[in-house]
């Protein structure tokens, strides 16, 4: 199974998927456009959430960071007048230090994540979407800012005028991702933000053409007119898209075969008729691992239809 993943939403699904199929049969292509350097180390938030999910280290209350982590280093640095752009836990920080050391040794981002995965005992393949730097920028009345500054520093409050990925035209799909895509005819897009989590992956040069040749099933992160979590609604509106499951389908319309929407979503299914994709209902909130497993089984069944 090949999965496109961002941060919070898709790892919840991966948490169930890894229990209903062999983990070594799962390949996850992860967004890197929210990465940034913090205190001399490269932080890859979406990748790390996937790594911590597979290694059973994830803080399942927040769906980011390491369970039981402490923040003594962060607090001491702050008391000394150094304000970091992200609040990093002590155990989490170790991951960033090791990854950055690999990069300084000459490893690509892909190789550094492969080495970390092996150290964490992960059997699945976790692949950065690209080895080239890409940054999601949010345009606000105050000017443009990195997504992390918008979401963490400003708590997602500024008005969003536009969203774009800086460096996307110069980036390329990594060789490891190309190899994985060549080996798979089926692609699952997890319930992550379609604009800033999945959007950068599919906007890499050549990716849409590749996905057109696959069977693609996506899980919607929108129920009714609200995202399950995060700023997806505000960002979709900024790109002129309705905040709805049909809006998600429109994001992936060039290659989408089926969309799984929540059983509580009041959307009229006739709204999908012109979008050319099949619609399936299920419990997509995944409040427990068992529900994630049920959704995973449904996804696998849809690929067999």
PDB file of N, CA, C and O in Angstrom, residues 164-220:
ATOM      1  N   UNK A 164       1.102  29.308  -1.179  1.00  0.00           N
ATOM      2  CA  UNK A 164       1.910  28.776  -2.271  1.00  0.00           C
ATOM      3  C   UNK A 164       3.134  28.072  -1.702  1.00  0.00           C
ATOM      4  O   UNK A 164       3.498  28.263  -0.531  1.00  0.00           O
ATOM      5  N   UNK A 165       3.750  27.242  -2.535  1.00  0.00           N
ATOM      6  CA  UNK A 165       4.946  26.509  -2.122  1.00  0.00           C
ATOM      7  C   UNK A 165       6.181  27.130  -2.767  1.00  0.00           C
ATOM      8  O   UNK A 165       6.331  27.086  -3.985  1.00  0.00           O
ATOM      9  N   UNK A 166       7.035  27.694  -1.939  1.00  0.00           N
ATOM     10  CA  UNK A 166       8.274  28.301  -2.412  1.00  0.00           C
ATOM     11  C   UNK A 166       9.271  27.185  -2.741  1.00  0.00           C
ATOM     12  O   UNK A 166       9.520  26.304  -1.920  1.00  0.00           O
ATOM     13  N   UNK A 167       9.797  27.199  -3.946  1.00  0.00           N
ATOM     14  CA  UNK A 167      10.776  26.210  -4.354  1.00  0.00           C
ATOM     15  C   UNK A 167      10.189  24.987  -5.030  1.00  0.00           C
ATOM     16  O   UNK A 167      10.935  24.100  -5.456  1.00  0.00           O
ATOM     17  N   UNK A 168       8.864  24.921  -5.173  1.00  0.00           N
ATOM     18  CA  UNK A 168       8.243  23.716  -5.726  1.00  0.00           C
ATOM     19  C   UNK A 168       8.630  23.492  -7.183  1.00  0.00           C
ATOM     20  O   UNK A 168       8.819  22.347  -7.617  1.00  0.00           O
ATOM     21  N   UNK A 169       8.792  24.556  -7.960  1.00  0.00           N
ATOM     22  CA  UNK A 169       9.114  24.403  -9.382  1.00  0.00           C
ATOM     23  C   UNK A 169      10.539  23.909  -9.589  1.00  0.00           C
ATOM     24  O   UNK A 169      10.847  23.304 -10.624  1.00  0.00           O
ATOM     25  N   UNK A 170      11.419  24.163  -8.622  1.00  0.00           N
ATOM     26  CA  UNK A 170      12.802  23.727  -8.739  1.00  0.00           C
ATOM     27  C   UNK A 170      13.029  22.370  -8.075  1.00  0.00           C
ATOM     28  O   UNK A 170      14.094  21.769  -8.219  1.00  0.00           O
ATOM     29  N   UNK A 171      12.023  21.872  -7.352  1.00  0.00           N
ATOM     30  CA  UNK A 171      12.154  20.594  -6.651  1.00  0.00           C
ATOM     31  C   UNK A 171      11.819  19.443  -7.595  1.00  0.00           C
ATOM     32  O   UNK A 171      11.208  19.633  -8.648  1.00  0.00           O
ATOM     33  N   UNK A 172      12.206  18.253  -7.208  1.00  0.00           N
ATOM     34  CA  UNK A 172      11.878  17.069  -7.992  1.00  0.00           C
ATOM     35  C   UNK A 172      11.443  15.945  -7.065  1.00  0.00           C
ATOM     36  O   UNK A 172      11.833  15.903  -5.886  1.00  0.00           O
ATOM     37  N   UNK A 173      10.625  15.069  -7.603  1.00  0.00           N
ATOM     38  CA  UNK A 173      10.251  13.868  -6.862  1.00  0.00           C
ATOM     39  C   UNK A 173      11.525  13.063  -6.611  1.00  0.00           C
ATOM     40  O   UNK A 173      12.336  12.869  -7.520  1.00  0.00           O
ATOM     41  N   UNK A 174      11.726  12.625  -5.393  1.00  0.00           N
ATOM     42  CA  UNK A 174      12.973  11.914  -5.083  1.00  0.00           C
ATOM     43  C   UNK A 174      13.046  10.592  -5.839  1.00  0.00           C
ATOM     44  O   UNK A 174      12.018   9.988  -6.169  1.00  0.00           O
ATOM     45  N   UNK A 175      14.253  10.097  -6.127  1.00  0.00           N
ATOM     46  CA  UNK A 175      14.395   8.813  -6.811  1.00  0.00           C
ATOM     47  C   UNK A 175      13.698   7.672  -6.067  1.00  0.00           C
ATOM     48  O   UNK A 175      13.107   6.788  -6.685  1.00  0.00           O
ATOM     49  N   UNK A 176      13.757   7.689  -4.737  1.00  0.00           N
ATOM     50  CA  UNK A 176      13.119   6.631  -3.958  1.00  0.00           C
ATOM     51  C   UNK A 176      11.609   6.667  -4.109  1.00  0.00           C
ATOM     52  O   UNK A 176      10.946   5.620  -4.189  1.00  0.00           O
ATOM     53  N   UNK A 177      11.039   7.876  -4.174  1.00  0.00           N
ATOM     54  CA  UNK A 177       9.592   8.006  -4.369  1.00  0.00           C
ATOM     55  C   UNK A 177       9.198   7.551  -5.773  1.00  0.00           C
ATOM     56  O   UNK A 177       8.197   6.855  -5.961  1.00  0.00           O
ATOM     57  N   UNK A 178       9.981   7.928  -6.762  1.00  0.00           N
ATOM     58  CA  UNK A 178       9.699   7.473  -8.126  1.00  0.00           C
ATOM     59  C   UNK A 178       9.719   5.950  -8.210  1.00  0.00           C
ATOM     60  O   UNK A 178       8.848   5.344  -8.850  1.00  0.00           O
ATOM     61  N   UNK A 179      10.696   5.342  -7.557  1.00  0.00           N
ATOM     62  CA  UNK A 179      10.783   3.880  -7.555  1.00  0.00           C
ATOM     63  C   UNK A 179       9.553   3.265  -6.895  1.00  0.00           C
ATOM     64  O   UNK A 179       8.995   2.279  -7.383  1.00  0.00           O
ATOM     65  N   UNK A 180       9.113   3.862  -5.780  1.00  0.00           N
ATOM     66  CA  UNK A 180       7.937   3.345  -5.077  1.00  0.00           C
ATOM     67  C   UNK A 180       6.684   3.486  -5.921  1.00  0.00           C
ATOM     68  O   UNK A 180       5.836   2.581  -5.963  1.00  0.00           O
ATOM     69  N   UNK A 181       6.556   4.596  -6.620  1.00  0.00           N
ATOM     70  CA  UNK A 181       5.381   4.830  -7.467  1.00  0.00           C
ATOM     71  C   UNK A 181       5.363   3.882  -8.663  1.00  0.00           C
ATOM     72  O   UNK A 181       4.291   3.439  -9.093  1.00  0.00           O
ATOM     73  N   UNK A 182       6.528   3.573  -9.187  1.00  0.00           N
ATOM     74  CA  UNK A 182       6.603   2.633 -10.311  1.00  0.00           C
ATOM     75  C   UNK A 182       6.168   1.233  -9.895  1.00  0.00           C
ATOM     76  O   UNK A 182       5.638   0.474 -10.703  1.00  0.00           O
ATOM     77  N   UNK A 183       6.355   0.910  -8.616  1.00  0.00           N
ATOM     78  CA  UNK A 183       6.052  -0.439  -8.133  1.00  0.00           C
ATOM     79  C   UNK A 183       4.600  -0.606  -7.691  1.00  0.00           C
ATOM     80  O   UNK A 183       4.156  -1.724  -7.442  1.00  0.00           O
ATOM     81  N   UNK A 184       3.859   0.500  -7.567  1.00  0.00           N
ATOM     82  CA  UNK A 184       2.494   0.440  -7.044  1.00  0.00           C
ATOM     83  C   UNK A 184       1.493   0.993  -8.057  1.00  0.00           C
ATOM     84  O   UNK A 184       1.735   2.029  -8.671  1.00  0.00           O
ATOM     85  N   UNK A 185       0.357   0.297  -8.201  1.00  0.00           N
ATOM     86  CA  UNK A 185      -0.718   0.775  -9.070  1.00  0.00           C
ATOM     87  C   UNK A 185      -1.817   1.471  -8.278  1.00  0.00           C
ATOM     88  O   UNK A 185      -2.731   2.036  -8.865  1.00  0.00           O
ATOM     89  N   UNK A 186      -1.731   1.407  -6.945  1.00  0.00           N
ATOM     90  CA  UNK A 186      -2.776   1.951  -6.086  1.00  0.00           C
ATOM     91  C   UNK A 186      -2.176   2.950  -5.106  1.00  0.00           C
ATOM     92  O   UNK A 186      -1.131   2.691  -4.510  1.00  0.00           O
ATOM     93  N   UNK A 187      -2.865   4.083  -4.936  1.00  0.00           N
ATOM     94  CA  UNK A 187      -2.378   5.137  -4.050  1.00  0.00           C
ATOM     95  C   UNK A 187      -3.519   5.584  -3.140  1.00  0.00           C
ATOM     96  O   UNK A 187      -4.627   5.874  -3.607  1.00  0.00           O
ATOM     97  N   UNK A 188      -3.234   5.633  -1.854  1.00  0.00           N
ATOM     98  CA  UNK A 188      -4.179   6.138  -0.871  1.00  0.00           C
ATOM     99  C   UNK A 188      -3.736   7.522  -0.413  1.00  0.00           C
ATOM    100  O   UNK A 188      -2.586   7.699   0.001  1.00  0.00           O
ATOM    101  N   UNK A 189      -4.635   8.485  -0.502  1.00  0.00           N
ATOM    102  CA  UNK A 189      -4.367   9.826   0.028  1.00  0.00           C
ATOM    103  C   UNK A 189      -5.061   9.917   1.381  1.00  0.00           C
ATOM    104  O   UNK A 189      -6.279   9.824   1.478  1.00  0.00           O
ATOM    105  N   UNK A 190      -4.282  10.095   2.429  1.00  0.00           N
ATOM    106  CA  UNK A 190      -4.846  10.128   3.776  1.00  0.00           C
ATOM    107  C   UNK A 190      -5.605  11.409   4.057  1.00  0.00           C
ATOM    108  O   UNK A 190      -5.556  12.381   3.297  1.00  0.00           O
ATOM    109  N   UNK A 191      -6.326  11.432   5.198  1.00  0.00           N
ATOM    110  CA  UNK A 191      -7.150  12.591   5.561  1.00  0.00           C
ATOM    111  C   UNK A 191      -6.336  13.728   6.175  1.00  0.00           C
ATOM    112  O   UNK A 191      -6.554  14.131   7.326  1.00  0.00           O
ATOM    113  N   UNK A 192      -5.377  14.214   5.415  1.00  0.00           N
ATOM    114  CA  UNK A 192      -4.571  15.362   5.829  1.00  0.00           C
ATOM    115  C   UNK A 192      -5.020  16.591   5.047  1.00  0.00           C
ATOM    116  O   UNK A 192      -5.752  16.493   4.053  1.00  0.00           O
ATOM    117  N   UNK A 193      -4.570  17.743   5.493  1.00  0.00           N
ATOM    118  CA  UNK A 193      -4.928  19.016   4.857  1.00  0.00           C
ATOM    119  C   UNK A 193      -4.629  18.959   3.354  1.00  0.00           C
ATOM    120  O   UNK A 193      -3.475  18.774   2.965  1.00  0.00           O
ATOM    121  N   UNK A 194      -5.653  19.133   2.500  1.00  0.00           N
ATOM    122  CA  UNK A 194      -5.408  18.995   1.053  1.00  0.00           C
ATOM    123  C   UNK A 194      -4.585  20.131   0.451  1.00  0.00           C
ATOM    124  O   UNK A 194      -4.018  19.968  -0.632  1.00  0.00           O
ATOM    125  N   UNK A 195      -4.486  21.252   1.154  1.00  0.00           N
ATOM    126  CA  UNK A 195      -3.763  22.412   0.611  1.00  0.00           C
ATOM    127  C   UNK A 195      -2.300  22.395   1.019  1.00  0.00           C
ATOM    128  O   UNK A 195      -1.405  22.532   0.177  1.00  0.00           O
ATOM    129  N   UNK A 196      -2.017  22.216   2.304  1.00  0.00           N
ATOM    130  CA  UNK A 196      -0.635  22.352   2.773  1.00  0.00           C
ATOM    131  C   UNK A 196       0.032  21.034   3.158  1.00  0.00           C
ATOM    132  O   UNK A 196       1.243  21.007   3.380  1.00  0.00           O
ATOM    133  N   UNK A 197      -0.722  19.942   3.263  1.00  0.00           N
ATOM    134  CA  UNK A 197      -0.108  18.653   3.591  1.00  0.00           C
ATOM    135  C   UNK A 197       0.015  17.760   2.365  1.00  0.00           C
ATOM    136  O   UNK A 197       1.093  17.257   2.058  1.00  0.00           O
ATOM    137  N   UNK A 198      -1.088  17.563   1.660  1.00  0.00           N
ATOM    138  CA  UNK A 198      -1.071  16.741   0.456  1.00  0.00           C
ATOM    139  C   UNK A 198      -0.737  17.590  -0.775  1.00  0.00           C
ATOM    140  O   UNK A 198      -0.038  17.139  -1.684  1.00  0.00           O
ATOM    141  N   UNK A 199      -1.184  18.835  -0.778  1.00  0.00           N
ATOM    142  CA  UNK A 199      -0.957  19.719  -1.923  1.00  0.00           C
ATOM    143  C   UNK A 199       0.481  19.793  -2.393  1.00  0.00           C
ATOM    144  O   UNK A 199       0.755  19.660  -3.595  1.00  0.00           O
ATOM    145  N   UNK A 200       1.463  19.989  -1.495  1.00  0.00           N
ATOM    146  CA  UNK A 200       2.854  20.052  -1.954  1.00  0.00           C
ATOM    147  C   UNK A 200       3.317  18.771  -2.635  1.00  0.00           C
ATOM    148  O   UNK A 200       4.119  18.825  -3.577  1.00  0.00           O
ATOM    149  N   UNK A 201       2.845  17.622  -2.170  1.00  0.00           N
ATOM    150  CA  UNK A 201       3.270  16.356  -2.785  1.00  0.00           C
ATOM    151  C   UNK A 201       2.776  16.284  -4.221  1.00  0.00           C
ATOM    152  O   UNK A 201       3.541  15.973  -5.147  1.00  0.00           O
ATOM    153  N   UNK A 202       1.497  16.573  -4.438  1.00  0.00           N
ATOM    154  CA  UNK A 202       0.934  16.416  -5.782  1.00  0.00           C
ATOM    155  C   UNK A 202       1.331  17.558  -6.713  1.00  0.00           C
ATOM    156  O   UNK A 202       1.179  17.432  -7.929  1.00  0.00           O
ATOM    157  N   UNK A 203       1.882  18.650  -6.142  1.00  0.00           N
ATOM    158  CA  UNK A 203       2.324  19.760  -6.994  1.00  0.00           C
ATOM    159  C   UNK A 203       3.775  19.624  -7.433  1.00  0.00           C
ATOM    160  O   UNK A 203       4.264  20.446  -8.216  1.00  0.00           O
ATOM    161  N   UNK A 204       4.468  18.617  -6.950  1.00  0.00           N
ATOM    162  CA  UNK A 204       5.821  18.391  -7.447  1.00  0.00           C
ATOM    163  C   UNK A 204       5.769  18.143  -8.949  1.00  0.00           C
ATOM    164  O   UNK A 204       4.852  17.459  -9.437  1.00  0.00           O
ATOM    165  N   UNK A 205       6.694  18.680  -9.703  1.00  0.00           N
ATOM    166  CA  UNK A 205       6.667  18.512 -11.162  1.00  0.00           C
ATOM    167  C   UNK A 205       6.553  17.048 -11.570  1.00  0.00           C
ATOM    168  O   UNK A 205       7.342  16.207 -11.129  1.00  0.00           O
ATOM    169  N   UNK A 206       5.540  16.742 -12.376  1.00  0.00           N
ATOM    170  CA  UNK A 206       5.352  15.397 -12.900  1.00  0.00           C
ATOM    171  C   UNK A 206       4.471  14.499 -12.058  1.00  0.00           C
ATOM    172  O   UNK A 206       4.053  13.423 -12.518  1.00  0.00           O
ATOM    173  N   UNK A 207       4.151  14.895 -10.820  1.00  0.00           N
ATOM    174  CA  UNK A 207       3.406  14.005  -9.932  1.00  0.00           C
ATOM    175  C   UNK A 207       1.975  13.773 -10.413  1.00  0.00           C
ATOM    176  O   UNK A 207       1.463  12.638 -10.358  1.00  0.00           O
ATOM    177  N   UNK A 208       1.302  14.800 -10.877  1.00  0.00           N
ATOM    178  CA  UNK A 208      -0.082  14.627 -11.344  1.00  0.00           C
ATOM    179  C   UNK A 208      -0.145  13.626 -12.492  1.00  0.00           C
ATOM    180  O   UNK A 208      -1.023  12.752 -12.532  1.00  0.00           O
ATOM    181  N   UNK A 209       0.788  13.726 -13.415  1.00  0.00           N
ATOM    182  CA  UNK A 209       0.811  12.783 -14.543  1.00  0.00           C
ATOM    183  C   UNK A 209       1.003  11.351 -14.052  1.00  0.00           C
ATOM    184  O   UNK A 209       0.392  10.415 -14.584  1.00  0.00           O
ATOM    185  N   UNK A 210       1.835  11.172 -13.041  1.00  0.00           N
ATOM    186  CA  UNK A 210       2.055   9.831 -12.487  1.00  0.00           C
ATOM    187  C   UNK A 210       0.765   9.320 -11.847  1.00  0.00           C
ATOM    188  O   UNK A 210       0.356   8.168 -12.061  1.00  0.00           O
ATOM    189  N   UNK A 211       0.094  10.172 -11.065  1.00  0.00           N
ATOM    190  CA  UNK A 211      -1.112   9.745 -10.355  1.00  0.00           C
ATOM    191  C   UNK A 211      -2.266   9.457 -11.300  1.00  0.00           C
ATOM    192  O   UNK A 211      -3.144   8.639 -10.978  1.00  0.00           O
ATOM    193  N   UNK A 212      -2.271  10.085 -12.453  1.00  0.00           N
ATOM    194  CA  UNK A 212      -3.336   9.801 -13.431  1.00  0.00           C
ATOM    195  C   UNK A 212      -3.313   8.333 -13.859  1.00  0.00           C
ATOM    196  O   UNK A 212      -4.340   7.788 -14.275  1.00  0.00           O
ATOM    197  N   UNK A 213      -2.156   7.712 -13.777  1.00  0.00           N
ATOM    198  CA  UNK A 213      -2.036   6.318 -14.182  1.00  0.00           C
ATOM    199  C   UNK A 213      -2.267   5.330 -13.051  1.00  0.00           C
ATOM    200  O   UNK A 213      -2.045   4.121 -13.234  1.00  0.00           O
ATOM    201  N   UNK A 214      -2.707   5.799 -11.876  1.00  0.00           N
ATOM    202  CA  UNK A 214      -2.931   4.939 -10.717  1.00  0.00           C
ATOM    203  C   UNK A 214      -4.410   4.924 -10.340  1.00  0.00           C
ATOM    204  O   UNK A 214      -5.190   5.777 -10.749  1.00  0.00           O
ATOM    205  N   UNK A 215      -4.791   3.917  -9.546  1.00  0.00           N
ATOM    206  CA  UNK A 215      -6.087   3.970  -8.887  1.00  0.00           C
ATOM    207  C   UNK A 215      -5.881   4.727  -7.594  1.00  0.00           C
ATOM    208  O   UNK A 215      -5.090   4.306  -6.735  1.00  0.00           O
ATOM    209  N   UNK A 216      -6.562   5.861  -7.443  1.00  0.00           N
ATOM    210  CA  UNK A 216      -6.347   6.751  -6.303  1.00  0.00           C
ATOM    211  C   UNK A 216      -7.614   6.852  -5.470  1.00  0.00           C
ATOM    212  O   UNK A 216      -8.684   7.204  -5.987  1.00  0.00           O
ATOM    213  N   UNK A 217      -7.500   6.544  -4.201  1.00  0.00           N
ATOM    214  CA  UNK A 217      -8.588   6.694  -3.246  1.00  0.00           C
ATOM    215  C   UNK A 217      -8.134   7.673  -2.166  1.00  0.00           C
ATOM    216  O   UNK A 217      -7.004   7.585  -1.669  1.00  0.00           O
ATOM    217  N   UNK A 218      -8.999   8.616  -1.813  1.00  0.00           N
ATOM    218  CA  UNK A 218      -8.673   9.599  -0.785  1.00  0.00           C
ATOM    219  C   UNK A 218      -9.693   9.525   0.339  1.00  0.00           C
ATOM    220  O   UNK A 218     -10.846   9.149   0.127  1.00  0.00           O
ATOM    221  N   UNK A 219      -9.260   9.896   1.542  1.00  0.00           N
ATOM    222  CA  UNK A 219     -10.146  10.022   2.695  1.00  0.00           C
ATOM    223  C   UNK A 219     -10.274  11.510   2.990  1.00  0.00           C
ATOM    224  O   UNK A 219      -9.275  12.212   3.165  1.00  0.00           O
ATOM    225  N   UNK A 220     -11.513  11.996   3.054  1.00  0.00           N
ATOM    226  CA  UNK A 220     -11.737  13.425   3.263  1.00  0.00           C
ATOM    227  C   UNK A 220     -11.462  13.835   4.705  1.00  0.00           C
ATOM    228  O   UNK A 220     -11.911  13.164   5.638  1.00  0.00           O
TER     229      UNK A 220
END
